[in-house]
Coordinates of C-alpha atoms and ligand atoms in Angstrom, one line a residue:
M1 CA -6.4 28.9 -14.6
E2 CA -4.7 25.5 -14.4
S3 CA -1.1 26.0 -13.3
D4 CA 1.9 24.4 -15.1
V5 CA 2.7 22.3 -12.1
L6 CA -0.8 20.9 -11.9
K7 CA -0.6 20.0 -15.6
K8 CA 2.6 18.2 -15.1
I9 CA 1.2 15.9 -12.3
K10 CA -2.1 15.2 -13.9
G11 CA -3.0 11.6 -14.2
G12 CA 0.2 10.2 -12.9
L13 CA 2.1 8.6 -10.1
I14 CA 3.9 10.7 -7.4
V15 CA 6.3 8.6 -5.3
S16 CA 6.8 9.5 -1.7
C17 CA 10.5 9.2 -0.8
Q18 CA 10.7 9.4 3.0
A19 CA 12.7 7.8 5.7
L20 CA 12.6 9.2 9.2
K21 CA 15.6 9.1 11.6
E22 CA 14.5 5.8 13.1
E23 CA 14.2 4.1 9.6
P24 CA 17.0 2.1 8.0
L25 CA 17.2 4.3 4.8
H26 CA 17.4 7.7 6.7
S27 CA 19.7 9.6 4.3
S28 CA 19.1 12.5 1.9
F29 CA 21.4 10.8 -0.6
I30 CA 19.4 7.5 -0.6
M31 CA 16.1 9.5 -0.9
S32 CA 17.5 11.3 -3.9
R33 CA 18.4 8.0 -5.5
M34 CA 14.9 6.6 -4.7
A35 CA 13.6 9.7 -6.5
K36 CA 15.8 9.1 -9.5
A37 CA 14.6 5.5 -9.7
A38 CA 11.0 6.6 -9.4
V39 CA 11.4 9.2 -12.2
M40 CA 13.3 6.7 -14.4
S41 CA 10.2 4.5 -14.1
G42 CA 7.8 7.2 -15.1
A43 CA 6.8 8.9 -11.9
I44 CA 5.7 12.5 -12.5
G45 CA 6.3 13.9 -9.0
I46 CA 8.0 13.2 -5.7
R47 CA 6.8 13.8 -2.2
A48 CA 9.6 14.4 0.4
N49 CA 10.1 15.3 4.0
S50 CA 12.7 17.8 5.3
V51 CA 14.7 20.6 3.8
V52 CA 17.8 18.5 3.2
D53 CA 15.9 15.7 1.5
I54 CA 14.1 18.1 -0.8
Q55 CA 17.3 19.9 -1.8
A56 CA 19.0 16.6 -2.6
I57 CA 16.0 15.4 -4.6
K58 CA 15.7 18.8 -6.4
D59 CA 19.4 18.5 -7.4
T60 CA 18.8 15.0 -8.8
V61 CA 15.4 15.1 -10.6
S62 CA 13.4 17.9 -12.3
V63 CA 9.8 16.8 -11.6
P64 CA 7.5 18.8 -9.2
V65 CA 8.1 18.1 -5.5
I66 CA 5.5 18.0 -2.8
G67 CA 7.5 19.1 0.3
I68 CA 6.6 18.6 3.9
L69 CA 8.4 18.9 7.2
K70 CA 7.4 16.5 9.9
N71 CA 7.9 17.8 13.4
V72 CA 6.5 16.4 16.6
Y73 CA 5.4 18.9 19.3
E74 CA 4.7 17.5 22.7
G75 CA 1.0 17.2 23.5
C76 CA -0.1 17.7 20.0
S77 CA -1.1 15.2 17.4
I78 CA -0.4 17.4 14.3
F79 CA 3.0 16.6 12.9
I80 CA 3.0 17.2 9.1
T81 CA 4.3 20.8 8.5
P82 CA 2.5 21.8 11.7
T83 CA 3.3 25.5 12.2
L84 CA 4.2 28.6 10.2
K85 CA 7.8 28.0 10.9
E86 CA 7.9 24.6 9.1
V87 CA 5.6 25.9 6.3
R88 CA 8.0 28.8 5.7
R89 CA 11.1 26.5 5.7
I90 CA 9.6 24.2 3.1
C91 CA 8.3 27.0 0.9
A92 CA 11.9 28.4 0.9
T93 CA 13.2 25.2 -0.7
G94 CA 11.3 26.0 -3.9
A95 CA 9.1 22.9 -3.6
E96 CA 6.4 23.5 -6.1
I97 CA 3.7 22.2 -3.7
V98 CA 3.8 22.4 0.1
A99 CA 1.6 20.0 2.0
M100 CA 0.4 20.5 5.6
D101 CA -1.9 18.9 8.1
A102 CA -5.3 20.5 7.4
T103 CA -7.3 18.7 10.1
T104 CA -9.4 20.7 12.4
R105 CA -7.4 19.5 15.4
S106 CA -5.6 22.1 17.5
R107 CA -2.1 23.1 16.4
P108 CA 1.1 23.6 18.4
N109 CA 1.5 27.0 20.2
G110 CA -2.2 27.7 19.6
E111 CA -1.4 28.6 15.9
Q112 CA -4.4 28.8 13.6
L113 CA -4.5 27.4 10.1
P114 CA -6.3 30.4 8.5
E115 CA -3.5 32.7 9.7
I116 CA -0.8 30.4 8.4
I117 CA -2.4 30.3 5.0
K118 CA -2.8 34.1 4.9
V119 CA 0.8 34.7 5.7
I120 CA 2.1 32.1 3.2
R121 CA -0.1 33.4 0.4
E122 CA 1.5 36.8 0.8
E123 CA 5.1 35.5 1.1
Y124 CA 4.9 32.7 -1.5
P125 CA 2.1 33.5 -3.9
T126 CA 3.1 31.0 -6.5
T127 CA 3.5 28.0 -4.2
L128 CA 0.6 25.5 -4.4
L129 CA -0.8 24.4 -1.1
M130 CA -2.0 20.9 -0.5
A131 CA -4.3 20.0 2.4
D132 CA -3.5 16.7 4.1
C133 CA -7.0 15.7 5.4
A134 CA -8.4 12.8 7.3
T135 CA -12.2 13.4 7.6
L136 CA -14.8 14.9 5.3
E137 CA -15.0 17.8 7.8
D138 CA -11.3 18.4 7.3
V139 CA -11.9 18.5 3.5
E140 CA -14.7 21.1 4.0
Y141 CA -12.4 23.2 6.2
A142 CA -9.5 23.0 3.7
L143 CA -11.9 24.1 0.9
S144 CA -13.0 27.1 2.9
L145 CA -9.4 28.1 3.4
G146 CA -8.6 28.0 -0.3
F147 CA -6.2 25.2 -0.5
D148 CA -5.2 24.4 -4.1
I149 CA -5.1 20.6 -3.7
I150 CA -7.0 18.2 -1.4
G151 CA -5.2 15.1 -0.2
T152 CA -6.5 12.1 1.7
T153 CA -3.1 11.6 3.4
L154 CA -4.3 11.3 6.9
Y155 CA -7.4 9.1 6.4
G156 CA -6.8 6.2 8.8
Y157 CA -4.0 8.0 10.7
T158 CA -6.0 10.2 13.1
E159 CA -7.9 9.4 16.3
D160 CA -11.2 9.9 14.4
T161 CA -10.3 7.7 11.5
Q162 CA -8.3 5.0 13.2
G163 CA -8.8 1.6 11.6
C164 CA -10.1 3.0 8.3
D165 CA -8.4 2.2 5.0
I166 CA -8.9 4.3 1.9
S167 CA -9.6 1.2 -0.2
D168 CA -12.5 0.1 2.1
D169 CA -15.8 -0.5 0.3
D170 CA -14.3 0.3 -3.1
F171 CA -12.8 3.7 -2.0
K172 CA -16.1 4.9 -0.5
H173 CA -14.4 7.7 1.5
L174 CA -12.5 8.9 -1.6
K175 CA -15.7 8.9 -3.7
D176 CA -17.3 11.1 -1.0
V177 CA -14.3 13.5 -1.1
L178 CA -14.4 13.7 -4.9
E179 CA -18.1 14.5 -4.8
M180 CA -17.5 17.5 -2.4
V181 CA -14.4 18.9 -4.1
D182 CA -14.2 21.3 -7.1
R183 CA -10.4 21.2 -7.4
P184 CA -7.6 18.5 -7.7
V185 CA -7.8 15.6 -5.3
I186 CA -4.6 13.6 -4.7
A187 CA -5.2 10.1 -3.3
E188 CA -2.6 9.3 -0.7
G189 CA -2.1 6.9 2.1
K190 CA -2.1 3.1 1.8
I191 CA -2.4 3.1 -2.0
D192 CA -0.1 0.1 -1.9
T193 CA -0.7 -1.8 -5.2
P194 CA -0.7 -0.8 -8.9
E195 CA -4.3 -1.8 -9.1
K196 CA -5.3 0.6 -6.3
A197 CA -3.3 3.4 -8.0
K198 CA -5.1 2.8 -11.3
R199 CA -8.5 2.6 -9.6
V200 CA -8.2 6.0 -7.8
L201 CA -7.3 7.7 -11.0
E202 CA -10.3 6.1 -12.8
L203 CA -12.5 7.5 -10.0
G204 CA -11.3 11.0 -10.8
C205 CA -8.3 11.8 -8.7
W206 CA -5.8 14.2 -10.2
S207 CA -2.8 12.1 -9.2
V208 CA -1.9 9.4 -6.8
V209 CA 0.9 9.3 -4.2
T210 CA 2.4 5.9 -3.2
G211 CA 5.1 5.8 -0.6
G212 CA 6.0 2.8 1.6
A213 CA 5.0 0.2 -1.0
I214 CA 7.8 1.5 -3.2
T215 CA 10.3 3.2 -1.0
R216 CA 10.2 1.5 2.4
P217 CA 12.0 -1.8 2.0
Q218 CA 11.2 -2.8 5.6
E219 CA 7.4 -2.6 4.7
I220 CA 7.9 -4.5 1.4
A221 CA 10.0 -7.3 3.1
K222 CA 7.5 -7.6 5.9
K223 CA 4.7 -8.5 3.4
F224 CA 6.8 -11.4 2.1
V225 CA 7.7 -12.6 5.6
D226 CA 4.1 -12.4 6.8
A227 CA 2.9 -14.3 3.7
I228 CA 5.4 -17.0 4.3
N229 CA 4.7 -17.3 8.1
N230 CA 0.9 -17.1 8.0
Ligands
LRY1 C1 0.5 9.5 7.9 C2 1.8 9.9 7.5 O1 2.7 10.2 8.3 N1 2.0 10.0 6.1 C3 3.3 10.5 5.6 C4 3.0 11.7 4.8 O2 3.8 12.2 4.1 C5 4.1 9.4 4.9 O3 4.8 8.7 6.0 C6 3.5 8.4 4.0 O4 4.5 7.5 3.5 C7 2.9 9.0 2.7 O5 1.7 9.7 3.0 C8 2.5 8.0 1.6 O6 1.6 7.0 2.1 P1 1.9 5.5 2.0 O7 3.3 5.3 2.5 O8 0.9 4.8 2.8 O9 1.8 5.1 0.5

């Protein structure tokens, strides 16, 4: 059965409101205002990083939230909600959807994704789980683990997919993902123009996440500066 949360985000724009410590807008208050602006403009969901940002956003808007907790472990490339500890903390915020790295790479402390999923399904049976994938192999792995939503978040951001862009070849990678998947696919990662957002929904994605092109002014300003200087 289709959940209410899935119904609410179908066919729409989810805005990722994130600013890490080293970014100029690092502030839960600012992220909550970004979320408000996004929702005022018609966004139907927000993606956010960290417990405090999610709480501030949930106090401000009422659309579903995709929560993550980025944490870097030495010697490990997985950083999006990487271990059971981070998954639990984000589930406890009440975020309707919790996203985590679902690549087949090794996780911190030797943790295994199937075990994390098993524990979380028992503790938080109503929370939807989103798999942040890079390769088609990751997508297959995520499907076998019973994730509710497949995301393309990490395509172009891992060792194996370095240099790839989701819009290459009229979204060839995304089309391959959609062909394999029998549940909602959320297009995410470098969907940086309204035209690309529209296109991925036309191709059959459930929703689309856009981040930096809306909420990272340093990225937006750089595009203008580069255009002027080149
Ligand atoms: C790879 C990684 O760390 N991605 C993060 C995942 O949450 C965010 O930094 C991105 O902003 C988000 O995925 C949206 O993508 P884009 O900003 O390209 O629209």
